[in-house]
Every structure is written in structure tokens, then in C-alpha cells.
Amino acid sequence: MTAVENGAGDHHPRGGGRAAITTLDSAQLTAPAGHYSHVATHHGVAYISGQLPVTPDGTRLAGEPFEVQARQVLGNLDACLATAGTSRERLLSVTVHVTDIGDWPAFDRLYADWLGASRPARAVVGARELHHGSAVEVHAVAALDRTPR
């Protein structure tokens, strides 16, 4: 997967003489609509912005069943991890926001299947409301395997 920054097909380090912070956007996802990047990396760690149930073509899945939304969010997280040059096995911490804590068991089953034997630190947050009427949002921190492309 290729990282893109403002459609330029590359990534941009910033930070002057300090250790560089690199921001990346996945070519496999819709470009960020706000003032953020899909991923920021620094000192061998990838910080992944909150992923909502939005398909690569920009379709919002808020009206779909919870499991459909959750699978899309995990797929988006995979795209961000790949763009950063890492994988779900290298996740350090995951934060999950759900608008109905009753959906937590369903998410936990999908999440466990998605992760396999990996067990990163995790937090679950009940949210009154998420952007676009989504039922779930996930953000994460991962160790890098290699330099982002």
C-alpha cells in the first residue's frame, strides 16, 4: 500500500533538527476530511487516527448493522497499519469507542478473530455519539516494522 500526503503520493517528515515526525495517509482509504492524517509516526511508533466505518470510496456505513460497521473499521485500521509499514501483530494499544455498550460482546468476538493470538493493551469507551452517526470508532498505537513508504 502506498502512503499519500495531499494526493502527492509521498509522505512528509517534519520537525526541523529534532527527530522527525512523519504523517501518512493511506491510498486505500478516503482522504481525511479534516485537519489530520491517517497515521503519524515518530521514533518507531505509529499513531493511528480514529477509524470510522467508512468504505474506501467514502460510503458511510452508519445505517448498517453493528458487525458490518465493526468489520469496516478493522479493515480501515489494517490499511493504516500497512501504510505505516507494520501490522496488527505489532499493535501496542487500541482504544474502542462504541455508542451502545451492549454491542461490546459482538465487537470483542470480531476483534479477537481479527487479532488472533495478539493481545495489545486495550480500552473501551462508551460514547454518547460518534461522527456521521457511526456506532464504533477505533484508534491505535503500533510499533513499526520498517520505515513507512
Tab-separated table of C-alpha atoms in Angstrom:
chain	number	residue	atom	x	y	z
A	1	MET	CA	0.000	0.000	0.000
A	2	THR	CA	1.188	3.470	-0.754
A	3	ALA	CA	1.117	6.397	1.611
A	4	VAL	CA	-0.128	9.674	0.229
A	5	GLU	CA	0.034	13.199	1.568
A	6	ASN	CA	-2.405	15.644	-0.033
A	7	GLY	CA	-2.611	13.391	-3.076
A	8	ALA	CA	1.105	13.766	-3.802
A	9	GLY	CA	1.868	10.056	-3.348
A	10	ASP	CA	4.512	10.594	-0.690
A	11	HIS	CA	4.939	11.316	2.994
A	12	HIS	CA	6.351	14.337	4.718
A	13	PRO	CA	8.687	14.366	7.700
A	14	ARG	CA	8.552	17.452	9.882
A	15	GLY	CA	10.314	18.602	12.998
A	16	GLY	CA	13.385	20.572	11.928
A	17	GLY	CA	16.516	19.430	13.779
A	18	ARG	CA	14.534	17.201	16.154
A	19	ALA	CA	13.625	13.588	15.449
A	20	ALA	CA	11.217	13.678	12.519
A	21	ILE	CA	7.502	13.168	12.810
A	22	THR	CA	6.145	11.687	9.588
A	23	THR	CA	2.489	11.937	8.598
A	24	LEU	CA	0.921	9.435	6.218
A	25	ASP	CA	-2.419	8.962	4.509
A	26	SER	CA	-3.404	5.563	3.139
A	27	ALA	CA	-4.130	5.396	-0.581
A	28	GLN	CA	-6.572	2.626	0.359
A	29	LEU	CA	-8.834	4.974	2.333
A	30	THR	CA	-10.788	8.128	1.670
A	31	ALA	CA	-8.591	11.186	2.195
A	32	PRO	CA	-9.079	12.817	5.612
A	33	ALA	CA	-11.868	15.408	5.514
A	34	GLY	CA	-10.422	17.368	8.431
A	35	HIS	CA	-7.079	18.663	9.609
A	36	TYR	CA	-5.401	15.352	10.453
A	37	SER	CA	-3.509	12.435	8.906
A	38	HIS	CA	-4.445	8.763	8.972
A	39	VAL	CA	-1.110	7.984	10.659
A	40	ALA	CA	1.721	9.895	12.342
A	41	THR	CA	5.000	8.118	13.089
A	42	HIS	CA	7.798	9.039	15.474
A	43	HIS	CA	10.687	7.080	16.992
A	44	GLY	CA	9.495	3.718	15.668
A	45	VAL	CA	5.876	4.116	16.739
A	46	ALA	CA	2.774	4.619	14.561
A	47	TYR	CA	-0.148	6.611	15.967
A	48	ILE	CA	-3.319	5.833	14.027
A	49	SER	CA	-6.205	8.297	13.930
A	50	GLY	CA	-9.695	7.170	14.841
A	51	GLN	CA	-11.127	4.952	12.125
A	52	LEU	CA	-14.845	5.126	11.403
A	53	PRO	CA	-16.991	2.738	9.337
A	54	VAL	CA	-16.372	4.494	6.030
A	55	THR	CA	-15.513	2.500	2.910
A	56	PRO	CA	-12.518	3.370	0.697
A	57	ASP	CA	-14.881	5.125	-1.749
A	58	GLY	CA	-16.250	7.318	1.074
A	59	THR	CA	-19.520	5.492	1.722
A	60	ARG	CA	-20.575	5.925	5.347
A	61	LEU	CA	-21.918	2.716	6.880
A	62	ALA	CA	-23.675	4.271	9.888
A	63	GLY	CA	-27.024	2.733	8.859
A	64	GLU	CA	-25.590	-0.765	8.564
A	65	PRO	CA	-25.664	-3.408	11.328
A	66	PHE	CA	-23.032	-3.052	14.040
A	67	GLU	CA	-20.979	-6.031	12.813
A	68	VAL	CA	-20.723	-4.549	9.298
A	69	GLN	CA	-19.510	-1.258	10.772
A	70	ALA	CA	-17.009	-3.003	13.056
A	71	ARG	CA	-15.534	-5.092	10.213
A	72	GLN	CA	-15.061	-1.948	8.110
A	73	VAL	CA	-13.341	-0.137	10.981
A	74	LEU	CA	-10.926	-3.060	11.467
A	75	GLY	CA	-10.273	-3.151	7.710
A	76	ASN	CA	-9.511	0.572	7.771
A	77	LEU	CA	-7.144	0.006	10.683
A	78	ASP	CA	-5.385	-2.705	8.627
A	79	ALA	CA	-4.959	-0.210	5.764
A	80	CYS	CA	-3.400	2.340	8.132
A	81	LEU	CA	-1.079	-0.262	9.656
A	82	ALA	CA	0.083	-1.388	6.204
A	83	THR	CA	0.665	2.208	5.111
A	84	ALA	CA	2.861	2.734	8.171
A	85	GLY	CA	4.805	-0.446	7.396
A	86	THR	CA	3.520	-2.504	10.300
A	87	SER	CA	0.764	-4.978	11.113
A	88	ARG	CA	-1.876	-5.859	13.673
A	89	GLU	CA	0.605	-8.184	15.394
A	90	ARG	CA	2.633	-5.073	16.306
A	91	LEU	CA	-0.267	-3.195	17.952
A	92	LEU	CA	0.654	-1.771	21.340
A	93	SER	CA	-2.617	-0.139	22.360
A	94	VAL	CA	-6.146	0.009	20.953
A	95	THR	CA	-8.981	2.289	22.054
A	96	VAL	CA	-12.513	1.379	21.005
A	97	HIS	CA	-15.433	3.813	21.198
A	98	VAL	CA	-18.963	2.362	20.982
A	99	THR	CA	-22.276	4.199	21.194
A	100	ASP	CA	-24.039	1.172	22.706
A	101	ILE	CA	-22.041	-0.768	25.269
A	102	GLY	CA	-24.429	-3.647	24.547
A	103	ASP	CA	-22.539	-4.051	21.233
A	104	TRP	CA	-19.316	-4.683	23.116
A	105	PRO	CA	-19.557	-8.520	23.161
A	106	ALA	CA	-20.083	-8.576	19.365
A	107	PHE	CA	-17.101	-6.282	18.848
A	108	ASP	CA	-14.924	-8.310	21.199
A	109	ARG	CA	-15.653	-11.503	19.204
A	110	LEU	CA	-14.799	-9.831	15.876
A	111	TYR	CA	-11.728	-8.210	17.411
A	112	ALA	CA	-10.455	-11.496	18.880
A	113	ASP	CA	-10.859	-13.246	15.489
A	114	TRP	CA	-9.135	-10.316	13.736
A	115	LEU	CA	-6.192	-10.257	16.159
A	116	GLY	CA	-5.646	-13.962	16.706
A	117	ALA	CA	-3.045	-14.580	19.416
A	118	SER	CA	-2.020	-10.895	19.734
A	119	ARG	CA	-3.219	-9.132	22.868
A	120	PRO	CA	-2.362	-5.406	22.830
A	121	ALA	CA	-3.418	-3.142	25.679
A	122	ARG	CA	-6.994	-2.002	25.141
A	123	ALA	CA	-9.591	0.434	26.421
A	124	VAL	CA	-13.316	0.527	25.691
A	125	VAL	CA	-15.149	3.813	25.891
A	126	GLY	CA	-18.905	4.226	25.826
A	127	ALA	CA	-19.666	7.264	23.685
A	128	ARG	CA	-22.945	9.099	23.510
A	129	GLU	CA	-22.392	9.935	19.849
A	130	LEU	CA	-19.780	9.415	17.129
A	131	HIS	CA	-19.198	11.309	13.891
A	132	HIS	CA	-21.598	10.597	10.982
A	133	GLY	CA	-23.863	8.618	13.352
A	134	SER	CA	-21.374	5.741	13.474
A	135	ALA	CA	-21.726	3.020	16.110
A	136	VAL	CA	-17.971	2.347	16.518
A	137	GLU	CA	-14.613	4.102	16.140
A	138	VAL	CA	-11.152	2.690	16.822
A	139	HIS	CA	-7.762	4.356	17.175
A	140	ALA	CA	-4.494	2.613	17.897
A	141	VAL	CA	-0.756	2.765	18.535
A	142	ALA	CA	1.641	0.260	16.932
A	143	ALA	CA	5.355	-0.461	16.809
A	144	LEU	CA	6.846	-0.021	13.343
A	145	ASP	CA	8.409	-2.941	11.486
A	146	ARG	CA	10.182	-0.714	8.977
A	147	THR	CA	10.312	2.812	7.624
A	148	PRO	CA	6.943	3.900	6.159
A	149	ARG	CA	6.665	4.128	2.390
